[in-house]
PDB file of C-alpha atoms in Angstrom:
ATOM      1  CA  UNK A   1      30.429 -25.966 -11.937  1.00  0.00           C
ATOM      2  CA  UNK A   2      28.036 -27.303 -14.297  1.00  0.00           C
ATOM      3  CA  UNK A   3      24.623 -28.647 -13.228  1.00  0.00           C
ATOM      4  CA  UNK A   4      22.333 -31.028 -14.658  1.00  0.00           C
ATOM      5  CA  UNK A   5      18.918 -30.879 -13.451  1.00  0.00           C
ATOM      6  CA  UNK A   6      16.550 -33.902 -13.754  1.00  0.00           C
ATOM      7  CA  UNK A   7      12.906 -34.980 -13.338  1.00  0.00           C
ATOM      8  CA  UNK A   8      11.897 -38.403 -11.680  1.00  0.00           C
ATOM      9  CA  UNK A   9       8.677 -39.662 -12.420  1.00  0.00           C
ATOM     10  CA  UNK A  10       9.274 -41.708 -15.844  1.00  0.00           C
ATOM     11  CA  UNK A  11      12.805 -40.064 -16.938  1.00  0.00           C
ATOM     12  CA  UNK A  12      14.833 -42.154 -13.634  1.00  0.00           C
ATOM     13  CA  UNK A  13      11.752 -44.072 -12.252  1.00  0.00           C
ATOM     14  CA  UNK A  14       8.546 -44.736 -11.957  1.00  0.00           C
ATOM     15  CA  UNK A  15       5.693 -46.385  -8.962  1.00  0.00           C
ATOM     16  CA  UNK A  16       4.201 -49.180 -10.017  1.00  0.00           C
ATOM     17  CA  UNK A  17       0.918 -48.248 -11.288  1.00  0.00           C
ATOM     18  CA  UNK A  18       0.868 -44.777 -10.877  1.00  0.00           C
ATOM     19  CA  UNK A  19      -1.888 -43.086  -9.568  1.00  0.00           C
ATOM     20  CA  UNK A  20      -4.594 -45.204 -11.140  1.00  0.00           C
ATOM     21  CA  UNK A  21      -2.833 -48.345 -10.301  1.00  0.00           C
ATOM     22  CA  UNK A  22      -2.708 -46.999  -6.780  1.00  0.00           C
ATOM     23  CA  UNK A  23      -6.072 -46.627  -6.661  1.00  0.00           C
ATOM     24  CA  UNK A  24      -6.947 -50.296  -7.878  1.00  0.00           C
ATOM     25  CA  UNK A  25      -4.720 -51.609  -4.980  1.00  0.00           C
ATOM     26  CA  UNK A  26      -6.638 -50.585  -2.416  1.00  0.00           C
ATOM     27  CA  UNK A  27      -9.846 -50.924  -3.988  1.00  0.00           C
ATOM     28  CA  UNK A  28      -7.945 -54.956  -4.272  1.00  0.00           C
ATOM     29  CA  UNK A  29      -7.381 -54.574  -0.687  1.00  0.00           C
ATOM     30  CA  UNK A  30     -10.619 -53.685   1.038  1.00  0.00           C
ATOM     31  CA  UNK A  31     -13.641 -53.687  -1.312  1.00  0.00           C
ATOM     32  CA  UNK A  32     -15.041 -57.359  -2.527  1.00  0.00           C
ATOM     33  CA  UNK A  33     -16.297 -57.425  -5.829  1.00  0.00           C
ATOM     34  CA  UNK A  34     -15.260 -54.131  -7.069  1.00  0.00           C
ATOM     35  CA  UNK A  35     -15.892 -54.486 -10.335  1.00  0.00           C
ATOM     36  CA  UNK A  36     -13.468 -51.689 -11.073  1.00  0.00           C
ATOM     37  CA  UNK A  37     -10.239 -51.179 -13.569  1.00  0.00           C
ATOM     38  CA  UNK A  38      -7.619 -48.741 -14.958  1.00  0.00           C
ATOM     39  CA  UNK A  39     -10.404 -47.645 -17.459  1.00  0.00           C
ATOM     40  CA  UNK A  40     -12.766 -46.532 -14.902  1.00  0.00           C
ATOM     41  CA  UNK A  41     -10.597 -45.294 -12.464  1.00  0.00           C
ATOM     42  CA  UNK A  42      -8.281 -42.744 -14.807  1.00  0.00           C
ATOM     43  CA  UNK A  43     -10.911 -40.497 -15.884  1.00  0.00           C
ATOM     44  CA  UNK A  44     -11.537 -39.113 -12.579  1.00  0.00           C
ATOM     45  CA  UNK A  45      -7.556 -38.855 -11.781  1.00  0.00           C
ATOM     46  CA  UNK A  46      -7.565 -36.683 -15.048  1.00  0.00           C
ATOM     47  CA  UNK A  47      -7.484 -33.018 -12.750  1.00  0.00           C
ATOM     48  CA  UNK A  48      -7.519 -32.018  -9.766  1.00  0.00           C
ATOM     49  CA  UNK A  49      -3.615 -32.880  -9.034  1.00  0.00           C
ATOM     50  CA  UNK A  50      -1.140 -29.742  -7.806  1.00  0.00           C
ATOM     51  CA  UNK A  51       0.455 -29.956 -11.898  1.00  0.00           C
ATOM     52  CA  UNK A  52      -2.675 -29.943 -13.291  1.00  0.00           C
ATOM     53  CA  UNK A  53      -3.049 -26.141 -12.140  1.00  0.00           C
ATOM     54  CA  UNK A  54       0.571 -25.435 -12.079  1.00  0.00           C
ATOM     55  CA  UNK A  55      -0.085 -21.408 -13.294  1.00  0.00           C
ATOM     56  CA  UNK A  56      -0.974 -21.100  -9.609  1.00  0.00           C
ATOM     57  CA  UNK A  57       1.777 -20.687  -6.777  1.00  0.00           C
ATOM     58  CA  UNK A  58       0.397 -22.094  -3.498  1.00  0.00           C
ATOM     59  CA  UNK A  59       2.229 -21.423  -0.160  1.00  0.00           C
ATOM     60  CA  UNK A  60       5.222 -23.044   0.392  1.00  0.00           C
ATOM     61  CA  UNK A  61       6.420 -25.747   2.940  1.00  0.00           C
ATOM     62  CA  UNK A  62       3.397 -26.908   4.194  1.00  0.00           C
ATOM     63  CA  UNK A  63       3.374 -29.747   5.766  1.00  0.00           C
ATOM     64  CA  UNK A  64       3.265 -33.508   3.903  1.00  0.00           C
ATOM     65  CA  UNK A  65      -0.312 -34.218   5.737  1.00  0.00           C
ATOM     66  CA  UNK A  66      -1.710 -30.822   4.452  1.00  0.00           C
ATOM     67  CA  UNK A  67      -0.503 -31.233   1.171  1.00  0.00           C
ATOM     68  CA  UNK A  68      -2.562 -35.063   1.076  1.00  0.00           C
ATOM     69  CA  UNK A  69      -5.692 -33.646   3.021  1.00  0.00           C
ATOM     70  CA  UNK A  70      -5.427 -31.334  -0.139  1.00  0.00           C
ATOM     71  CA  UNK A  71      -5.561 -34.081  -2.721  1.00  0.00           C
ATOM     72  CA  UNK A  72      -8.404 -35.646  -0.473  1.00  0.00           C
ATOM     73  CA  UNK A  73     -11.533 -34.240  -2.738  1.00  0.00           C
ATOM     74  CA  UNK A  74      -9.810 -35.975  -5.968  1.00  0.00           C
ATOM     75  CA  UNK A  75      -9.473 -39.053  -4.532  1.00  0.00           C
ATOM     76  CA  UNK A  76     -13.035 -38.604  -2.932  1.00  0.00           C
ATOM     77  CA  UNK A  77     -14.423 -37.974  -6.270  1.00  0.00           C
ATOM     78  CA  UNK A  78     -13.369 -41.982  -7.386  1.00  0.00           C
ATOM     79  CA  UNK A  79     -14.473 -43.425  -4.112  1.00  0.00           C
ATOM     80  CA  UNK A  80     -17.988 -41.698  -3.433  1.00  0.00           C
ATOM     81  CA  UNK A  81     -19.148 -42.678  -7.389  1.00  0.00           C
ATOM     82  CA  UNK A  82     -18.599 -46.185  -6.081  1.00  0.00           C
ATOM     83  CA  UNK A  83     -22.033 -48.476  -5.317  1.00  0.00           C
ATOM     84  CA  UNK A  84     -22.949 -48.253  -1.801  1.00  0.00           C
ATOM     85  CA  UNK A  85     -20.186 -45.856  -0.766  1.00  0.00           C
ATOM     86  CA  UNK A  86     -20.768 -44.021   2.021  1.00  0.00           C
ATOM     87  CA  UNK A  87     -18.452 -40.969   3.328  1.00  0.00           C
ATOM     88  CA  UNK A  88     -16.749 -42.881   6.537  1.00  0.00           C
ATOM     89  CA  UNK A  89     -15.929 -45.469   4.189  1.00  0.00           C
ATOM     90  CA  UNK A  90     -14.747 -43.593   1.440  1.00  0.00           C
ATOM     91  CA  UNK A  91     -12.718 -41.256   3.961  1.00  0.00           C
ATOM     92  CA  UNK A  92     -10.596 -44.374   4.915  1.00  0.00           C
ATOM     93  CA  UNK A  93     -10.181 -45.798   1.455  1.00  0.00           C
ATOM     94  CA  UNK A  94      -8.354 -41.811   1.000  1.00  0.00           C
ATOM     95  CA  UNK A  95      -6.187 -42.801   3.988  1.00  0.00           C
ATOM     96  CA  UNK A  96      -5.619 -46.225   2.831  1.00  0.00           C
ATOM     97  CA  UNK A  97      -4.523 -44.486  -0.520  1.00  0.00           C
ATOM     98  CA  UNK A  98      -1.648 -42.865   0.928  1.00  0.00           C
ATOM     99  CA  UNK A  99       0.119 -45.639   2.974  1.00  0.00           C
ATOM    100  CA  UNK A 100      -0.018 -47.566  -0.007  1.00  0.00           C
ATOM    101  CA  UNK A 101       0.759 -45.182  -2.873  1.00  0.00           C
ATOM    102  CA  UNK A 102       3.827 -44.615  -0.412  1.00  0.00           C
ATOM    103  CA  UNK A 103       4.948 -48.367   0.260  1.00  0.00           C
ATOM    104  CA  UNK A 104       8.746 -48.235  -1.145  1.00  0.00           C
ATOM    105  CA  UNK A 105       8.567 -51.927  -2.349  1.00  0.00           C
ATOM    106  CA  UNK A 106       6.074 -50.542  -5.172  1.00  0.00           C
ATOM    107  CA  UNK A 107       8.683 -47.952  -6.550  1.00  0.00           C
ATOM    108  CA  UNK A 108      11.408 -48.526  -9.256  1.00  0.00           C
ATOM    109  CA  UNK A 109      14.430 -47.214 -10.952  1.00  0.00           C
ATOM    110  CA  UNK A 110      14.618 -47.944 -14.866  1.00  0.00           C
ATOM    111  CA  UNK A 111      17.629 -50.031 -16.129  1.00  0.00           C
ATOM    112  CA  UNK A 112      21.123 -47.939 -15.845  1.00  0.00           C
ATOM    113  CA  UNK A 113      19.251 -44.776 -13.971  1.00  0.00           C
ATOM    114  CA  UNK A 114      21.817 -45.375 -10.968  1.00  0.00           C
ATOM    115  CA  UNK A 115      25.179 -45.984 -13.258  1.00  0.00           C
ATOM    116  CA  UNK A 116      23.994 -43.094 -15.355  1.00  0.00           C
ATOM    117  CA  UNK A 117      23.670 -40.483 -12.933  1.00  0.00           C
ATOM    118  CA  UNK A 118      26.766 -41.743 -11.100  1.00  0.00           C
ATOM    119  CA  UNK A 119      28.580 -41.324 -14.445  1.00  0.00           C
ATOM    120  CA  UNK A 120      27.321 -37.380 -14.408  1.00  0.00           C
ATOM    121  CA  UNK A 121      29.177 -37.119 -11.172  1.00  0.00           C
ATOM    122  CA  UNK A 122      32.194 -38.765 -12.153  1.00  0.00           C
ATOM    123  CA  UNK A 123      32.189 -36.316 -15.384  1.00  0.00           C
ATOM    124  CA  UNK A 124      32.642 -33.182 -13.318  1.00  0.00           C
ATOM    125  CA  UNK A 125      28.603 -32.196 -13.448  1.00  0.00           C
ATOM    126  CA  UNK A 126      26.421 -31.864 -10.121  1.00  0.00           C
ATOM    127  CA  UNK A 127      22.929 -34.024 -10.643  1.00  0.00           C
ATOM    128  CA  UNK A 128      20.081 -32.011  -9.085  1.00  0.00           C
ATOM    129  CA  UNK A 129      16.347 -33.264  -8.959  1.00  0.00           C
ATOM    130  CA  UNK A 130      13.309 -30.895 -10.061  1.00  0.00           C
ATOM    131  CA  UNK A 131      10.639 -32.676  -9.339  1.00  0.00           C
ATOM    132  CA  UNK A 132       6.542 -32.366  -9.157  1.00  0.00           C
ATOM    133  CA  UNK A 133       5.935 -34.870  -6.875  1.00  0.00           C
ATOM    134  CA  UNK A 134       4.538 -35.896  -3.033  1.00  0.00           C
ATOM    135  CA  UNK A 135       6.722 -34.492   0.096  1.00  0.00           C
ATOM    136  CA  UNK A 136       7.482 -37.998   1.025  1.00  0.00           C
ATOM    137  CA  UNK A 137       9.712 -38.276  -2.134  1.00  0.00           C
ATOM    138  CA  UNK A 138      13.476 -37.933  -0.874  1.00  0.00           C
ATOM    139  CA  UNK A 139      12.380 -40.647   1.740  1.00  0.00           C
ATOM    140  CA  UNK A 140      12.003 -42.905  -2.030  1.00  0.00           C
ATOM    141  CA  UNK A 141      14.634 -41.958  -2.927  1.00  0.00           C
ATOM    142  CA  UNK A 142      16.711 -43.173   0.118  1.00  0.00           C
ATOM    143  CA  UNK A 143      15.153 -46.422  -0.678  1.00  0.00           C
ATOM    144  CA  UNK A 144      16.267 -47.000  -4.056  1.00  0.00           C
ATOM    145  CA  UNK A 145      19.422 -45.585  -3.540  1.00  0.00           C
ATOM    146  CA  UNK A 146      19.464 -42.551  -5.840  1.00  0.00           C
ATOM    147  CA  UNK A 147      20.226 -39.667  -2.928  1.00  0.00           C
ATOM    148  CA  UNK A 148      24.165 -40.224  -3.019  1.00  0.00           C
ATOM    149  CA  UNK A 149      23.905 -39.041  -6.368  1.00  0.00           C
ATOM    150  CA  UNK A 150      22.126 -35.625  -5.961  1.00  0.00           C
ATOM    151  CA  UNK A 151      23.431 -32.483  -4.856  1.00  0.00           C
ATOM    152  CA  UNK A 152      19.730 -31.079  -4.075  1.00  0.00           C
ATOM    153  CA  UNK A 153      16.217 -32.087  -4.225  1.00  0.00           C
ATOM    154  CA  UNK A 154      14.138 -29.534  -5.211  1.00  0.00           C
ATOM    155  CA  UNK A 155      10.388 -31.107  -4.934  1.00  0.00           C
ATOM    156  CA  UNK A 156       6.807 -29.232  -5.658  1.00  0.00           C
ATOM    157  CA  UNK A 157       5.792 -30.256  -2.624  1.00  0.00           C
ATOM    158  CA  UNK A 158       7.775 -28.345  -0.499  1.00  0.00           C
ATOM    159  CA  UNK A 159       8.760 -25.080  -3.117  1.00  0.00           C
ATOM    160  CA  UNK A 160       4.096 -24.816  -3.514  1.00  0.00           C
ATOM    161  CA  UNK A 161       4.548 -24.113  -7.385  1.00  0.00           C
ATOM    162  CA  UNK A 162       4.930 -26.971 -10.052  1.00  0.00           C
ATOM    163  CA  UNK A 163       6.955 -27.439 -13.689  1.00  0.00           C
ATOM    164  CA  UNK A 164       6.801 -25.886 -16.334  1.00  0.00           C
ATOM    165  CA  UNK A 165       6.083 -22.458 -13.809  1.00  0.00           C
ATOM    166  CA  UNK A 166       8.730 -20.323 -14.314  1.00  0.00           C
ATOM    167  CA  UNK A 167       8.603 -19.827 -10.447  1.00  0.00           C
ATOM    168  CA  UNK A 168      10.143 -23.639  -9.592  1.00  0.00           C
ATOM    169  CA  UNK A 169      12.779 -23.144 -12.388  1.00  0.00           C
ATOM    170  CA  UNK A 170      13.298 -19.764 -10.876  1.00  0.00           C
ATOM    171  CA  UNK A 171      13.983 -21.020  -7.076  1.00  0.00           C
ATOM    172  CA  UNK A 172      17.210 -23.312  -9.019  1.00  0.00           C
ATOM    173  CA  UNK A 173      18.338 -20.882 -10.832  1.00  0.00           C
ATOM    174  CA  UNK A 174      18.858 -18.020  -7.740  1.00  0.00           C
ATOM    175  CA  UNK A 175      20.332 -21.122  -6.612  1.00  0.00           C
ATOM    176  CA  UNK A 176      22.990 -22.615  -9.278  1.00  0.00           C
ATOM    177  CA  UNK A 177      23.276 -19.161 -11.598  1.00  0.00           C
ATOM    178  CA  UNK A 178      21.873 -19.960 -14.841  1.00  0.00           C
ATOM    179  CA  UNK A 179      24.620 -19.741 -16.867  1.00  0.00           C
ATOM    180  CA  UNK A 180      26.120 -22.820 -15.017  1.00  0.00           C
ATOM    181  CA  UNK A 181      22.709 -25.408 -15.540  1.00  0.00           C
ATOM    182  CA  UNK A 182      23.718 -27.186 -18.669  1.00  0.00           C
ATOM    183  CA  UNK A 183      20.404 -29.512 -19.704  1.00  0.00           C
ATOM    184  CA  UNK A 184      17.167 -30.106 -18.208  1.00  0.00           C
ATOM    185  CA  UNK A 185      16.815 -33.592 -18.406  1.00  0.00           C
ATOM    186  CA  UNK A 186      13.090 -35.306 -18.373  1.00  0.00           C
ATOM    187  CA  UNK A 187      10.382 -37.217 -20.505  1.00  0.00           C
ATOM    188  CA  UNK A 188       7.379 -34.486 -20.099  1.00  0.00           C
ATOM    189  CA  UNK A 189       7.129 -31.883 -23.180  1.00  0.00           C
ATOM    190  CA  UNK A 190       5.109 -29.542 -21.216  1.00  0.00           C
ATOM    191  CA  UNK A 191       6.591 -29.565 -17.443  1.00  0.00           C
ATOM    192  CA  UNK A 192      10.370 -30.453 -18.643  1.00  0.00           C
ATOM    193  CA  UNK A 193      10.948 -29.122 -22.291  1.00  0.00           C
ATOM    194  CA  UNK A 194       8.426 -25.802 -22.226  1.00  0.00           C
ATOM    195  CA  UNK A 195       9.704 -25.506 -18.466  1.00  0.00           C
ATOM    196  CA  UNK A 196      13.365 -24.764 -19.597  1.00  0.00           C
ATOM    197  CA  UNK A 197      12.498 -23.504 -22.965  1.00  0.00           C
ATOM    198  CA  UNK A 198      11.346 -19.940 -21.027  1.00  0.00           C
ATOM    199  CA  UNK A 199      14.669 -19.802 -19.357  1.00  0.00           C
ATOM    200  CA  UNK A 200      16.691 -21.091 -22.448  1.00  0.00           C
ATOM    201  CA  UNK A 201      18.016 -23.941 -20.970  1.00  0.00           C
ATOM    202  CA  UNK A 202      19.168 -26.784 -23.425  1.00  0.00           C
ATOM    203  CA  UNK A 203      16.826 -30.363 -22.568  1.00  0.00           C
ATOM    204  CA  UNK A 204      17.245 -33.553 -23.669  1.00  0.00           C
ATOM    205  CA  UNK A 205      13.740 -35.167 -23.662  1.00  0.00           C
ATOM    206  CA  UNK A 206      13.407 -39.024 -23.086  1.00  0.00           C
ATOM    207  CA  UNK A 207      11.200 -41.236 -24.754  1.00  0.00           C
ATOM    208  CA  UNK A 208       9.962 -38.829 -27.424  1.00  0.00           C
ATOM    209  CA  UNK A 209      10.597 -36.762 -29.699  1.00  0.00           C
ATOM    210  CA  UNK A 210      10.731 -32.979 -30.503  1.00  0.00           C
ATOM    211  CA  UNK A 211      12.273 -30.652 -32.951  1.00  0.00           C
ATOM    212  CA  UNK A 212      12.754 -28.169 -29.851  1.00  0.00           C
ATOM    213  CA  UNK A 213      14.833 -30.471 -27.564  1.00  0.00           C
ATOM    214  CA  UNK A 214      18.354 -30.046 -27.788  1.00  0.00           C
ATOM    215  CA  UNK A 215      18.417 -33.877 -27.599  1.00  0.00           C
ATOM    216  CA  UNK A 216      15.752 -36.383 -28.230  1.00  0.00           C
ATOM    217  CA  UNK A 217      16.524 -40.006 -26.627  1.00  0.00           C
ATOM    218  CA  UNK A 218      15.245 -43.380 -25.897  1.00  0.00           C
ATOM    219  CA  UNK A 219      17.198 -44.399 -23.224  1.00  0.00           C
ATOM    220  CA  UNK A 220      18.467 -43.024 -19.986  1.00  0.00           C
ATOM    221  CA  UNK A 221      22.609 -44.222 -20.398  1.00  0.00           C
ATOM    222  CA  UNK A 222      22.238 -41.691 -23.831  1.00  0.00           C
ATOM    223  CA  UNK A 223      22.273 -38.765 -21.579  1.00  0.00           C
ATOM    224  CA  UNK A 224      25.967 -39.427 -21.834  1.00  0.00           C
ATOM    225  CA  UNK A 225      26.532 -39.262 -25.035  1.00  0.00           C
ATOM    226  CA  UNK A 226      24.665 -35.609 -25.346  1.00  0.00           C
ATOM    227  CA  UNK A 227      27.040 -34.737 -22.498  1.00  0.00           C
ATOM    228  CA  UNK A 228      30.423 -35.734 -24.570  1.00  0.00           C
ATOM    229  CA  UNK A 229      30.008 -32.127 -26.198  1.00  0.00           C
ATOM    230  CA  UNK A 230      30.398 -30.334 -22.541  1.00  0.00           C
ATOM    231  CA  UNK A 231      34.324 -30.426 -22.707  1.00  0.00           C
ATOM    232  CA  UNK A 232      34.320 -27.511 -20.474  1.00  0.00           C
ATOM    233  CA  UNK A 233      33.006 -29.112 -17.446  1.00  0.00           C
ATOM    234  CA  UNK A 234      34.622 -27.664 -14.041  1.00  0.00           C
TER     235      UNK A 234
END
């Protein structure tokens, strides 16, 4: 068995926007006149997030509407600063934030995510997901079609710790066995490359570039190329 785990956000695909961008919609949606843009909005998006503190372990499998009511205060901190906000108001922009950062037409797969990882599968490896991301996530998945693919979905959310913790990396490999996890595949230097670094797991990092990554790509079908040296895959 040989196991390739991956990230999502920006190494398969990505929601339109992000987190700022998310922000902007519904500002779009229910406040005339805003005035407001990326610029303004990102600085206050800049902590506050689960990965931002991922040296701490918080409990695990809480439920998805305690892990948002969580999140509320950063998302509070954008919408009070706003002229003439008031806290009912800026309470329902924070619930407005979540049914749209959710909406599944706003997500996206990058160009050959889906052949690539069906290509692991057909090479003998199992594709498993690491991810620090919102509990909702395997329900995106479903909708762009990537959960065939995946032997396991490993997500923040649920596990309460975050990449690069050795505690998430931990959890997969009590799983899988260590010795049978053959790359850590992602685009994040910190979460992704440190994250398997402490365990000695080989990564190949996407869209940059790092003397410590086993492999350093630009694209996501060149994951199969760094796999054409596994010639013992069972």
């Amino acid at each position: 068995m040989k196991v390739l785990l991956w990230d999502f956000d920006n190494t398969l695909g990505y929601r339109l926007g992000a987190w700022s961008g998310t922000v902007l919609e519904v500002l779009n949606n229910n406040v005339a006149n805003h005035k407001q843009h990326l610029d303004t909005i990102r600085p206050f998006l800049q902590s506050g997030f689960p990965w931002h503190n991922h040296h701490i372990v918080r409990q695990a499998n809480i439920s998805p509407s305690q892990w948002w009511k969580e999140l509320n205060p950063v998302l509070l901190r954008f919408f009070d600063s706003l002229e003439d906000a008031n806290p009912q108001y800026s309470q329902f922009l924070v619930e407005q934030f979540k049914t749209t950062y959710l909406n599944s037409s706003q997500w996206r797969l990058f160009p050959k995510a889906i052949e690539t990882v069906r290509e692991c599968s057909n090479l003998g490896f199992r594709n498993v997901m690491l991810t620090n991301n919102v509990p909702e996530i395997e329900t995106i998945f479903d909708s762009l079609g990537l959960s065939p693919y995946f032997d396991t979905i490993w997500n923040s959310a649920k596990l309460g710790v975050e990449k690069p913790n050795p505690k998430i990396f931990e959890v997969v490999i009590e799983h899988y066995g260590l010795e049978n996890i053959s790359y850590m595949i992602g685009d994040s230097v910190s979460a992704d490359l440190e994250g398997s670094m402490f365990f000695g797991i080989p990564c190949i990092l996407i869209g940059k570039v790092d003397s410590r990554a086993t492999h350093s790509i630009t694209e996501i079908n060149q994951v199969l190329e760094c796999l054409s040296t596994q010639a013992d895959i069972k």
